[in-house]
PDB file of C-alpha atoms in Angstrom:
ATOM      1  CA  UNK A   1      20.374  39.279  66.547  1.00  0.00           C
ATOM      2  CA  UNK A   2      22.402  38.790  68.713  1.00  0.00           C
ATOM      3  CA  UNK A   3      24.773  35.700  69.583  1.00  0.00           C
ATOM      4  CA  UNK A   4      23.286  34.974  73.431  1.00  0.00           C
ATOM      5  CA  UNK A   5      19.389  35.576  72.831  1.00  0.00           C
ATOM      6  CA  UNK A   6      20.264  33.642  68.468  1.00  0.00           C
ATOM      7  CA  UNK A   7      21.260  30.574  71.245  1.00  0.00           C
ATOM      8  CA  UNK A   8      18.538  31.085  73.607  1.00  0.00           C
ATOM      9  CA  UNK A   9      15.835  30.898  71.113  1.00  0.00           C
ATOM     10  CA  UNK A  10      17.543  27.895  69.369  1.00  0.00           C
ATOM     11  CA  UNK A  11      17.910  26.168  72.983  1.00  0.00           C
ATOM     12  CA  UNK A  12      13.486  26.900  73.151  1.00  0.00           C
ATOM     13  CA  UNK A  13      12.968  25.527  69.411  1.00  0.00           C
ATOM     14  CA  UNK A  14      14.837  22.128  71.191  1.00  0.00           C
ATOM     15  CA  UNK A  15      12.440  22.120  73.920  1.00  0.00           C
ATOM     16  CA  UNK A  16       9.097  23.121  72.483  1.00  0.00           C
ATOM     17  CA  UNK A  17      10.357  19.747  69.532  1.00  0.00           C
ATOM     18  CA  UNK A  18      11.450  17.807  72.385  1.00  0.00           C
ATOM     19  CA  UNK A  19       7.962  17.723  74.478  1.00  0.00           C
ATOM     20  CA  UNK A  20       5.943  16.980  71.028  1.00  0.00           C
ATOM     21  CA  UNK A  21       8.544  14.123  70.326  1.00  0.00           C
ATOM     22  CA  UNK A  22       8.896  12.534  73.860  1.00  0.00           C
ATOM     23  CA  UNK A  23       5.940  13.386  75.779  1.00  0.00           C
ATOM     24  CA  UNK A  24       3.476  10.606  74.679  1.00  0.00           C
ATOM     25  CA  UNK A  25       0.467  11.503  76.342  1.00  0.00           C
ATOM     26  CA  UNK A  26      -2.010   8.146  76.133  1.00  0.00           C
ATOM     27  CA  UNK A  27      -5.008  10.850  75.561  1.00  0.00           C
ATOM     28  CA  UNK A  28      -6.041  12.142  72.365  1.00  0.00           C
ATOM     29  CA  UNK A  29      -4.813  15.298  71.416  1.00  0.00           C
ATOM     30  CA  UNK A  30      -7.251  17.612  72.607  1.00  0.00           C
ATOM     31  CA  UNK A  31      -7.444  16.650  76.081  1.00  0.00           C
ATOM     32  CA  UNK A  32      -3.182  16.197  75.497  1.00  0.00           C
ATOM     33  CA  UNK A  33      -3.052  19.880  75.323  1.00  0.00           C
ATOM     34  CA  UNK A  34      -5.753  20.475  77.845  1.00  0.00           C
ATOM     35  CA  UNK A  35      -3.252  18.592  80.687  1.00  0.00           C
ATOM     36  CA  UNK A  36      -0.117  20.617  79.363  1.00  0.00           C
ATOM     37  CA  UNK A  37      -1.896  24.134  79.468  1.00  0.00           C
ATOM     38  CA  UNK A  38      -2.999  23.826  82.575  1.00  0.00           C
ATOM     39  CA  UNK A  39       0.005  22.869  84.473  1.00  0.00           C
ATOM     40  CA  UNK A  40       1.256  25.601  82.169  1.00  0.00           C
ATOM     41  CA  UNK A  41      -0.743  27.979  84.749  1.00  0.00           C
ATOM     42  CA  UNK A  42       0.136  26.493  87.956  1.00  0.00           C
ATOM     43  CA  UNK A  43       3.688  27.360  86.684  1.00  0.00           C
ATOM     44  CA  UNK A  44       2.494  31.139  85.535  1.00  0.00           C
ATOM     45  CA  UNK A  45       1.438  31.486  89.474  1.00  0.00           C
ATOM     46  CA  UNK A  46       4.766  30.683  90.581  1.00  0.00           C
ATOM     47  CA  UNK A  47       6.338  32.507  88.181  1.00  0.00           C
ATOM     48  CA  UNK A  48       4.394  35.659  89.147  1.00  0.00           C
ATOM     49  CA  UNK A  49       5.344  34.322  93.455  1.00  0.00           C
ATOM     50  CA  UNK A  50       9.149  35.129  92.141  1.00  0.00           C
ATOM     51  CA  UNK A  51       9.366  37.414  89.547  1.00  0.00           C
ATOM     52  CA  UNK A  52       8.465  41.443  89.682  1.00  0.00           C
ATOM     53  CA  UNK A  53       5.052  41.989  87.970  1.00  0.00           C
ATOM     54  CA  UNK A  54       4.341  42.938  84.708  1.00  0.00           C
ATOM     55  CA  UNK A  55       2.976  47.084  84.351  1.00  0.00           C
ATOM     56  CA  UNK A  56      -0.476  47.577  84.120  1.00  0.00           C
ATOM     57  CA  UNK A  57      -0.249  48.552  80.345  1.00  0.00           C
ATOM     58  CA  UNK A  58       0.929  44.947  79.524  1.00  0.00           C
ATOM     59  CA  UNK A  59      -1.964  43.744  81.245  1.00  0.00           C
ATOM     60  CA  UNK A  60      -4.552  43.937  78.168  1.00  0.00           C
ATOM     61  CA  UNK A  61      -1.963  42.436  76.052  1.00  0.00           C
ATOM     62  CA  UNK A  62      -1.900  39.202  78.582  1.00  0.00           C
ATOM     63  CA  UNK A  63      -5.722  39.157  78.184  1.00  0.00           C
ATOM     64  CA  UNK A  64      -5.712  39.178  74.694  1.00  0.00           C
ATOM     65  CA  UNK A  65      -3.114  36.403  73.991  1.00  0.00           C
ATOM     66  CA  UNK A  66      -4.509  34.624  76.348  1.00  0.00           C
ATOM     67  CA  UNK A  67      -8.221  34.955  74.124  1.00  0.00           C
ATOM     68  CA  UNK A  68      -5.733  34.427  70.943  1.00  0.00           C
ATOM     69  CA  UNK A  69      -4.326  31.637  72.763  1.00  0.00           C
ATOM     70  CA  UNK A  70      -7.990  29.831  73.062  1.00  0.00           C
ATOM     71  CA  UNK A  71      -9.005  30.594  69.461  1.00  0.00           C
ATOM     72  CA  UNK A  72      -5.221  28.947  68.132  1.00  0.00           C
ATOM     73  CA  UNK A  73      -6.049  25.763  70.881  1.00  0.00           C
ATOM     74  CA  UNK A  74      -9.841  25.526  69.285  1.00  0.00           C
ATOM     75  CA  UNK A  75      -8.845  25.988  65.402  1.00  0.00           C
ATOM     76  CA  UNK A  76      -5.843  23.539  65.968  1.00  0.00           C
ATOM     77  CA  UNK A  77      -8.403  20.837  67.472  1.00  0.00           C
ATOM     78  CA  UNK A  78     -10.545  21.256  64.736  1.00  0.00           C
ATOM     79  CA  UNK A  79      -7.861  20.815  61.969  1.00  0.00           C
ATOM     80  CA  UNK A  80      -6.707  17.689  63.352  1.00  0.00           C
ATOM     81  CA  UNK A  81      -9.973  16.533  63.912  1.00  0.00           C
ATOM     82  CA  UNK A  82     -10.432  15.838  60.132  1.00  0.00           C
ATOM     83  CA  UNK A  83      -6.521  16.067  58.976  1.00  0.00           C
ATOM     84  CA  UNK A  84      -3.549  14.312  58.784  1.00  0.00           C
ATOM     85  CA  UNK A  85      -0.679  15.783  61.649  1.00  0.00           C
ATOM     86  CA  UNK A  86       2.044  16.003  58.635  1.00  0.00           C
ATOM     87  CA  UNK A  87      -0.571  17.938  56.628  1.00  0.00           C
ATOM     88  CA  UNK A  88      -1.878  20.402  59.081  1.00  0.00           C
ATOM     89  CA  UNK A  89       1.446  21.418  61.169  1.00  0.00           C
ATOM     90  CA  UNK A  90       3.286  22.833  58.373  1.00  0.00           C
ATOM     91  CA  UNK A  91       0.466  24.819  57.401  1.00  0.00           C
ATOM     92  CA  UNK A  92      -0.618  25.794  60.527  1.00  0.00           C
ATOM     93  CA  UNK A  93       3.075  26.679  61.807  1.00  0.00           C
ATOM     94  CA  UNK A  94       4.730  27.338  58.622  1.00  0.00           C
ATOM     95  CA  UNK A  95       2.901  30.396  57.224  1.00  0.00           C
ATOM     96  CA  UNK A  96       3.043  32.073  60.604  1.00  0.00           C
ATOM     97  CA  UNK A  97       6.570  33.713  60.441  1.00  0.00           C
ATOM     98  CA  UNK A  98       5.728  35.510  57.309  1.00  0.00           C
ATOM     99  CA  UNK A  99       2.264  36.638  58.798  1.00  0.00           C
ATOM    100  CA  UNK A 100       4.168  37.912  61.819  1.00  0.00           C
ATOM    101  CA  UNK A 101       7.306  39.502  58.970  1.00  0.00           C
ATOM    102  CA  UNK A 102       4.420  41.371  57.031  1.00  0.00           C
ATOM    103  CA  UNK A 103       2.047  41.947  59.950  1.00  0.00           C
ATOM    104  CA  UNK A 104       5.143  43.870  61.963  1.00  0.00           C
ATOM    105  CA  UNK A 105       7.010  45.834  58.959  1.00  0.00           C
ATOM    106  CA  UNK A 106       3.727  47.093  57.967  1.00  0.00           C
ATOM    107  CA  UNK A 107       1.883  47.718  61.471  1.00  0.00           C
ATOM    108  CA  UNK A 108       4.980  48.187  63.691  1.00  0.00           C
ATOM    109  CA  UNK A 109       7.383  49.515  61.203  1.00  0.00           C
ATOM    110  CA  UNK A 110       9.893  47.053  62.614  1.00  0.00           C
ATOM    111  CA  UNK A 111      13.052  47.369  60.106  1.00  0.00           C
ATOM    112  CA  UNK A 112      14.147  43.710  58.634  1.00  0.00           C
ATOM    113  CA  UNK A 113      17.149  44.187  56.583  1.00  0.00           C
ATOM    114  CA  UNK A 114      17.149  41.923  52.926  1.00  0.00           C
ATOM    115  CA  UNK A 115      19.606  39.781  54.488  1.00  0.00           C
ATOM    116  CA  UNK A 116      17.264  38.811  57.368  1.00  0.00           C
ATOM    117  CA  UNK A 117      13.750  38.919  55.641  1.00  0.00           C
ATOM    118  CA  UNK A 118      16.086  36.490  52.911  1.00  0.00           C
ATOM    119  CA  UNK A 119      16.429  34.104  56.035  1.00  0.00           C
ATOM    120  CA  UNK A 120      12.813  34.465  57.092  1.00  0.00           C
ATOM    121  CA  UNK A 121      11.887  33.154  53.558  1.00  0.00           C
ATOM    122  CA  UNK A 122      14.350  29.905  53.343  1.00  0.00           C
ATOM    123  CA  UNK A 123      13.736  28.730  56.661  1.00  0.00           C
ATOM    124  CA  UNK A 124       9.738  28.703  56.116  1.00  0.00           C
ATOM    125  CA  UNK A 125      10.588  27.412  52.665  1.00  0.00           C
ATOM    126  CA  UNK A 126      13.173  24.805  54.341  1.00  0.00           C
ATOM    127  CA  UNK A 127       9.989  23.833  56.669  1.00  0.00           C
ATOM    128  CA  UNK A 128       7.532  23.439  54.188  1.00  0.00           C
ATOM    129  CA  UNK A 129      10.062  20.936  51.977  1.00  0.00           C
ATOM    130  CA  UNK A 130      10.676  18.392  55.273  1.00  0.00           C
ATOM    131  CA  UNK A 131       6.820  18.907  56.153  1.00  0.00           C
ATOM    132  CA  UNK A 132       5.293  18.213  52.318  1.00  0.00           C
ATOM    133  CA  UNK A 133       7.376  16.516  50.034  1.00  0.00           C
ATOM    134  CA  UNK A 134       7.299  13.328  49.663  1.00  0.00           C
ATOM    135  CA  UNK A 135       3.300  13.194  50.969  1.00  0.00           C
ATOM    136  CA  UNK A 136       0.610  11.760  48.662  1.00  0.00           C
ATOM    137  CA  UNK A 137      -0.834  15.452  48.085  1.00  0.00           C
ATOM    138  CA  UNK A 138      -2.818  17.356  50.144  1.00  0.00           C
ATOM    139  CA  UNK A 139      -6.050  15.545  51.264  1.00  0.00           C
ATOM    140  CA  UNK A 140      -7.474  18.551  52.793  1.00  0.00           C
ATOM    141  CA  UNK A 141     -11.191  19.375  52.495  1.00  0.00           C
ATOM    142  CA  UNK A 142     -12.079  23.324  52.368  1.00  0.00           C
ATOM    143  CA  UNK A 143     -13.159  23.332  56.141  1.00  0.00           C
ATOM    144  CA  UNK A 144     -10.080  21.567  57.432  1.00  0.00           C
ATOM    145  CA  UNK A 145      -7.630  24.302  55.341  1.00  0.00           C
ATOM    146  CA  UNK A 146      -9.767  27.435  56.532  1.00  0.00           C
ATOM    147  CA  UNK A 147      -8.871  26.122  60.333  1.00  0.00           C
ATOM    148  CA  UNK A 148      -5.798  25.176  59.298  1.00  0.00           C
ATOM    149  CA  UNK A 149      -5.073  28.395  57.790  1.00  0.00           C
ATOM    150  CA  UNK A 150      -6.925  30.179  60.851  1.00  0.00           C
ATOM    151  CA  UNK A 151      -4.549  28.399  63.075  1.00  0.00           C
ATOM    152  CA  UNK A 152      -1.661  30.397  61.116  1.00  0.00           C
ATOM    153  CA  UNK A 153      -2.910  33.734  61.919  1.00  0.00           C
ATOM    154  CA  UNK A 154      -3.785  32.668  65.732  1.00  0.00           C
ATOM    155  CA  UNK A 155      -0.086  31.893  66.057  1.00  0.00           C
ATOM    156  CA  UNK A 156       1.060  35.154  64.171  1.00  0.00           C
ATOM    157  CA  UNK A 157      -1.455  37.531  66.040  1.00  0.00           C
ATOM    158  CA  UNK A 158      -0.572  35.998  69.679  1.00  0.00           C
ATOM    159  CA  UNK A 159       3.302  36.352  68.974  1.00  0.00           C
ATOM    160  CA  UNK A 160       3.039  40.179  68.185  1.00  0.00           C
ATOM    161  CA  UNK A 161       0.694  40.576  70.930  1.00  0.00           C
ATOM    162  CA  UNK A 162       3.185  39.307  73.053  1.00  0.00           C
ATOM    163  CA  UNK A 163       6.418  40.724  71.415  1.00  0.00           C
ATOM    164  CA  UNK A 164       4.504  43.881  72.506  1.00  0.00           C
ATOM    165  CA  UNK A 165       3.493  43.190  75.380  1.00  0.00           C
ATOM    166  CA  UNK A 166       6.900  41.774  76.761  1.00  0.00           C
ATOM    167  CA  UNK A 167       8.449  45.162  75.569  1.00  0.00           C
ATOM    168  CA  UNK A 168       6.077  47.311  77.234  1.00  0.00           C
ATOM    169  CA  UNK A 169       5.533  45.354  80.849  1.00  0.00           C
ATOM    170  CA  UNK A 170       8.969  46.001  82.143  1.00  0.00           C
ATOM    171  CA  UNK A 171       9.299  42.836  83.221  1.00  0.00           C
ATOM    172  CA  UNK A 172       9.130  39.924  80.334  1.00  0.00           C
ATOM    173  CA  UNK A 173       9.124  36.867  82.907  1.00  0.00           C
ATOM    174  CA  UNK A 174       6.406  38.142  84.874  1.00  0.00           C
ATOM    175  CA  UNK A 175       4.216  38.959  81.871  1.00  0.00           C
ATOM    176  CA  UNK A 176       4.917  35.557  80.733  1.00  0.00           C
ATOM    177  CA  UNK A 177       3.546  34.047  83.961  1.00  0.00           C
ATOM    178  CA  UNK A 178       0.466  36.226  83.369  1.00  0.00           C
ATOM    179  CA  UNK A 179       0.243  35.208  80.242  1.00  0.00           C
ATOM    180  CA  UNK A 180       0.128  31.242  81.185  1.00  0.00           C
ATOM    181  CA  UNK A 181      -2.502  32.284  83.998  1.00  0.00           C
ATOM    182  CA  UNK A 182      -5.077  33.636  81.270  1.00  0.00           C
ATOM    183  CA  UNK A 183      -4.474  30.887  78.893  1.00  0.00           C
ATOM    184  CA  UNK A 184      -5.015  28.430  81.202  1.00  0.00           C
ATOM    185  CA  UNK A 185      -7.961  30.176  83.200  1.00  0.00           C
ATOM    186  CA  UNK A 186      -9.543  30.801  79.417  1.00  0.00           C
ATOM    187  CA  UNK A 187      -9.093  27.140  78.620  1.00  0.00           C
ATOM    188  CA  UNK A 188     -10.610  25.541  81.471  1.00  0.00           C
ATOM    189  CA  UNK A 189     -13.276  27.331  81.083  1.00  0.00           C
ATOM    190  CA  UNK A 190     -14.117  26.695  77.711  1.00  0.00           C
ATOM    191  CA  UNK A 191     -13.124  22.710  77.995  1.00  0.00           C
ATOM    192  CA  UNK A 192     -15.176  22.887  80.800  1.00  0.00           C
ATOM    193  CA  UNK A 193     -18.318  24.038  79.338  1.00  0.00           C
ATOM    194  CA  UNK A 194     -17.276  21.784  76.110  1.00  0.00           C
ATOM    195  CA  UNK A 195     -16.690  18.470  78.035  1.00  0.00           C
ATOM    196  CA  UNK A 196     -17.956  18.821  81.395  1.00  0.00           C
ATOM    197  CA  UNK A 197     -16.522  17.960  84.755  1.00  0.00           C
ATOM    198  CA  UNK A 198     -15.820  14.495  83.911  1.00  0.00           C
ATOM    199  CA  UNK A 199     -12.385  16.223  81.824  1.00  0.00           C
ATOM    200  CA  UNK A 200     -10.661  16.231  85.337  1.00  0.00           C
ATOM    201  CA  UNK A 201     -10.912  12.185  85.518  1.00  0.00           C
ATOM    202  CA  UNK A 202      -9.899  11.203  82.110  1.00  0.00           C
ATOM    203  CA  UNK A 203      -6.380  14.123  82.203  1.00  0.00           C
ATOM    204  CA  UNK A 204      -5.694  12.847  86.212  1.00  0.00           C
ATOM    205  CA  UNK A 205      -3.806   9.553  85.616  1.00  0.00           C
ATOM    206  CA  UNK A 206      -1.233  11.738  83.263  1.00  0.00           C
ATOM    207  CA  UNK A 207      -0.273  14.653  85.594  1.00  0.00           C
ATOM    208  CA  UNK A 208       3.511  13.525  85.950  1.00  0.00           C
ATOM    209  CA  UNK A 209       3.912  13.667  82.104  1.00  0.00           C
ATOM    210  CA  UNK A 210       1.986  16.501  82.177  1.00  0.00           C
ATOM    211  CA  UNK A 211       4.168  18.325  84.155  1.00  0.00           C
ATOM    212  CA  UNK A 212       6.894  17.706  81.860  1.00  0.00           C
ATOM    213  CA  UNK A 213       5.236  19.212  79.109  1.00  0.00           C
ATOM    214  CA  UNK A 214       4.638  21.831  80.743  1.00  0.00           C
ATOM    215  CA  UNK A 215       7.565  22.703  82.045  1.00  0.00           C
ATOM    216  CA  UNK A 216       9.201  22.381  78.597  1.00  0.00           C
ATOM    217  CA  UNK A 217       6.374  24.038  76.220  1.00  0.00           C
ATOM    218  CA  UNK A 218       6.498  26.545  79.151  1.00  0.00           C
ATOM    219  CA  UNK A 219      10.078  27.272  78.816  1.00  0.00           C
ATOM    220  CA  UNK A 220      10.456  27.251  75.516  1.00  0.00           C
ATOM    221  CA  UNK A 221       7.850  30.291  75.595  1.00  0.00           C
ATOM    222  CA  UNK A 222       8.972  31.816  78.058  1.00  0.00           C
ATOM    223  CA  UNK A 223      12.595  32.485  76.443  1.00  0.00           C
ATOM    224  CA  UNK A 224      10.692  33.675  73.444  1.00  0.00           C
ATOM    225  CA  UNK A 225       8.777  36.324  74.898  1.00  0.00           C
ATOM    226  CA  UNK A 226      11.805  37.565  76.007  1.00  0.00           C
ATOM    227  CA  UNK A 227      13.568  37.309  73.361  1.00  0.00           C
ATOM    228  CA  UNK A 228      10.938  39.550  71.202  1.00  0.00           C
ATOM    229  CA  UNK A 229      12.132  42.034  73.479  1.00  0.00           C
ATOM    230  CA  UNK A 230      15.723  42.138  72.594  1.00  0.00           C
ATOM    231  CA  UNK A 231      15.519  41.545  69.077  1.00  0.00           C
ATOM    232  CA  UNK A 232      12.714  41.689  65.819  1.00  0.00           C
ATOM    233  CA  UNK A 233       9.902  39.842  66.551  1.00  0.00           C
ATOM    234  CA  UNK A 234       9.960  38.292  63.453  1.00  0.00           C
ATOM    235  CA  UNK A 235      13.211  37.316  63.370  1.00  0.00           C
ATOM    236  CA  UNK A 236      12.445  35.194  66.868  1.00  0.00           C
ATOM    237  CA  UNK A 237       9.181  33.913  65.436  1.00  0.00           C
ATOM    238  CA  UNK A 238      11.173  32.319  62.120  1.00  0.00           C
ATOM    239  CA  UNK A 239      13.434  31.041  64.122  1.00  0.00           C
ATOM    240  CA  UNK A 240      11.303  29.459  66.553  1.00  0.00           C
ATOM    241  CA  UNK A 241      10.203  27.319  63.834  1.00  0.00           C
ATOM    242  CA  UNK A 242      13.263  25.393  63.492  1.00  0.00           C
ATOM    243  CA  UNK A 243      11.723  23.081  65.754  1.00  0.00           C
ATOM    244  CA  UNK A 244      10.568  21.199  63.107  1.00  0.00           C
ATOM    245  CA  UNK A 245      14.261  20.471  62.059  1.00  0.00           C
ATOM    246  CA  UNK A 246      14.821  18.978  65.833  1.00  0.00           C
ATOM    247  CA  UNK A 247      11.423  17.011  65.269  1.00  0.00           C
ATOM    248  CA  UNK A 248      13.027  15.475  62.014  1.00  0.00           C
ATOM    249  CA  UNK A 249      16.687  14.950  63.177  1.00  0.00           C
ATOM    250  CA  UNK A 250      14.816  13.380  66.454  1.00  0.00           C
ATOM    251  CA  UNK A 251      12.651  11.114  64.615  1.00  0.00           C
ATOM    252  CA  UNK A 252      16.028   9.961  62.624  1.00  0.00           C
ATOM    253  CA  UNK A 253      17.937   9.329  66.446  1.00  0.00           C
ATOM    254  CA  UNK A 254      15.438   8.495  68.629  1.00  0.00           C
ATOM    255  CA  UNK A 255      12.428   6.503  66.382  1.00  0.00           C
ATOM    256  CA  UNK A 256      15.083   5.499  63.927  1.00  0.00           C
ATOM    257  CA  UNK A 257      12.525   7.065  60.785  1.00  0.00           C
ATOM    258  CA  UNK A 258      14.018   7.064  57.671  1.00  0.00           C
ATOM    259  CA  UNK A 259      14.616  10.868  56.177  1.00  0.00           C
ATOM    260  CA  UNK A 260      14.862  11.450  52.252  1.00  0.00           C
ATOM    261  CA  UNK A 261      17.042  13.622  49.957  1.00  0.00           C
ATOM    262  CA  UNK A 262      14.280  16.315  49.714  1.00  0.00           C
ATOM    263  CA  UNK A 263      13.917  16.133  53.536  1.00  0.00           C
ATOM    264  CA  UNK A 264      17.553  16.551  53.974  1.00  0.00           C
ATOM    265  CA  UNK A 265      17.706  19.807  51.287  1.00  0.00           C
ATOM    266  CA  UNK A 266      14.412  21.506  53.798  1.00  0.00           C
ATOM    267  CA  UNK A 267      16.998  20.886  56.975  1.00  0.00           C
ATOM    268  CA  UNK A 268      19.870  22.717  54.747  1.00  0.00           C
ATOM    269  CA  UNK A 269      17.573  25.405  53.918  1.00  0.00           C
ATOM    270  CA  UNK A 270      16.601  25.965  57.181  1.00  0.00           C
ATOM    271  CA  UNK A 271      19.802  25.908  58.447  1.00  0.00           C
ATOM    272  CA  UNK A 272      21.212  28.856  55.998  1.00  0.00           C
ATOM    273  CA  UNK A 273      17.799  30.720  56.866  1.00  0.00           C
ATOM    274  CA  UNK A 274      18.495  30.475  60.739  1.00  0.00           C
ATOM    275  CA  UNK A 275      22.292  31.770  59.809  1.00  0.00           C
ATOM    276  CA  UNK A 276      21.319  34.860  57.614  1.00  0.00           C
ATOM    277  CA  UNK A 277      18.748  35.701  60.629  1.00  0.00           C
ATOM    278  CA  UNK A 278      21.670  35.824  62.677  1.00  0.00           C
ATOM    279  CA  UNK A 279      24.055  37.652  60.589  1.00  0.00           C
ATOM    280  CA  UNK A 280      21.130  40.162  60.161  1.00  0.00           C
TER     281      UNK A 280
END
């Protein structure tokens, strides 16, 4: 990978941990994400004002993540509907980078060498240890794991769809503001029929934080889409992840949380896992 797009996709993991962290939306989570997406399309419009458009053949693949993107936003609702945040993220984000490693070396044929598929595995390993040790067990029911678990392969389905889809359009920031136009036009839609018109009240008061949320969660996927197109995709989609290492060394500077020893081994594994990607 190399050095420019192994800082670039660093610099998005900082952004995508920074708007979970310091965007405190006083909604619940559901409508939270509602707000953000949205905006998330006004910005996809301007993005397609400025940049060139995306080919035609990338077109189907911005329709489809933006259906994936619906089905990851509905299974993620539904986890943390009936589980615990530090129980459900790891799961849901965790297992995604080696769904995307297996899905693209056996689909795509995409070469990983043993040094970076080595790198793959720590850092997901790294994440699991500051996401589940130290927790009480897993209170998970069987329902709240399958959409937990169905969250996973959401994430690792959308991010080949668009590895792909940035390759082939020619143009990686205009397919990404195509890509925020479906997701939000397939949101609305469905939150729409789901919650009625009354939605638009309840999100109005937060559009200001909002747009920040936006324009960071935005961003942060926006540099990964095109970095899928100058290096593996699941390379980009491990190292994505290390977002939860920002959340945790955020949480020890900003909400002064105390961090344990196994805590502190996860960040060192993650940390030798994001290297070996890059010396890969």
């Amino acid at each position: 990978m190399d050095l420019t797009v192994f800082l670039a996709v660093l610099a998005a993991a900082v952004m995508h941990a920074s708007w979970n962290v310091l965007v405190k939306l006083k909604l619940d989570r559901f409508l939270s994400l509602c707000l953000i997406q949205t905006l998330m399309g006004l910005l996809g419009a301007a993005m397609l004002a400025v940049f060139p458009w995306p080919s035609a053949a990338s077109v189907p693949y911005a329709v489809l993540s933006g259906l994936l993107h619906l089905g990851y936003f509905l299974f993620l609702a539904r986890s943390y509907r009936t589980g615990d945040l530090s129980q459900v993220y790891p799961i849901a984000r965790g297992a995604a980078p080696l769904l995307t490693l297996a899905a693209t070396w056996a689909f795509m044929h995409e070469e990983v060498s043993l040094t970076g598929g080595a790198g793959v595995a720590l850092l997901v390993l790294g994440i699991w240890v500051i996401s589940l040790i130290g927790q009480r067990g897993l209170r998970l029911d069987g329902l709240t794991l399958f959409f937990a678990i169905g969250t996973s392969v959401f994430v690792a389905t959308y991010t080949i769809v668009d590895g792909i889809g940035g390759r082939i359009s020619g143009a990686p920031s205009g397919y990404t503001g195509l890509v925020f136009v479906f997701d939000a036009l397939f949101l609305s839609v469905a939150v729409l029929a789901m919650r009625g018109p009354r939605i638009l009240r309840e999100v109005a008061p937060y559009w200001k934080t909002g747009i920040t949320g936006a324009l960071l969660s935005g961003g942060a996927y926006w540099i990964a889409i095109w970095a899928m197109t100058h290096a593996p995709i699941a390379s980009v989609a491990a190292l994505r992840e290390t977002s939860i290492l920002v959340v945790m060394l955020l949480s020890m500077g900003v909400l002064k949380e105390t961090v344990t020893l196994p805590r502190l081994g996860g960040a060192v594994l993650i940390v030798i896992g994001a290297v070996l990607i890059r010396l890969a």
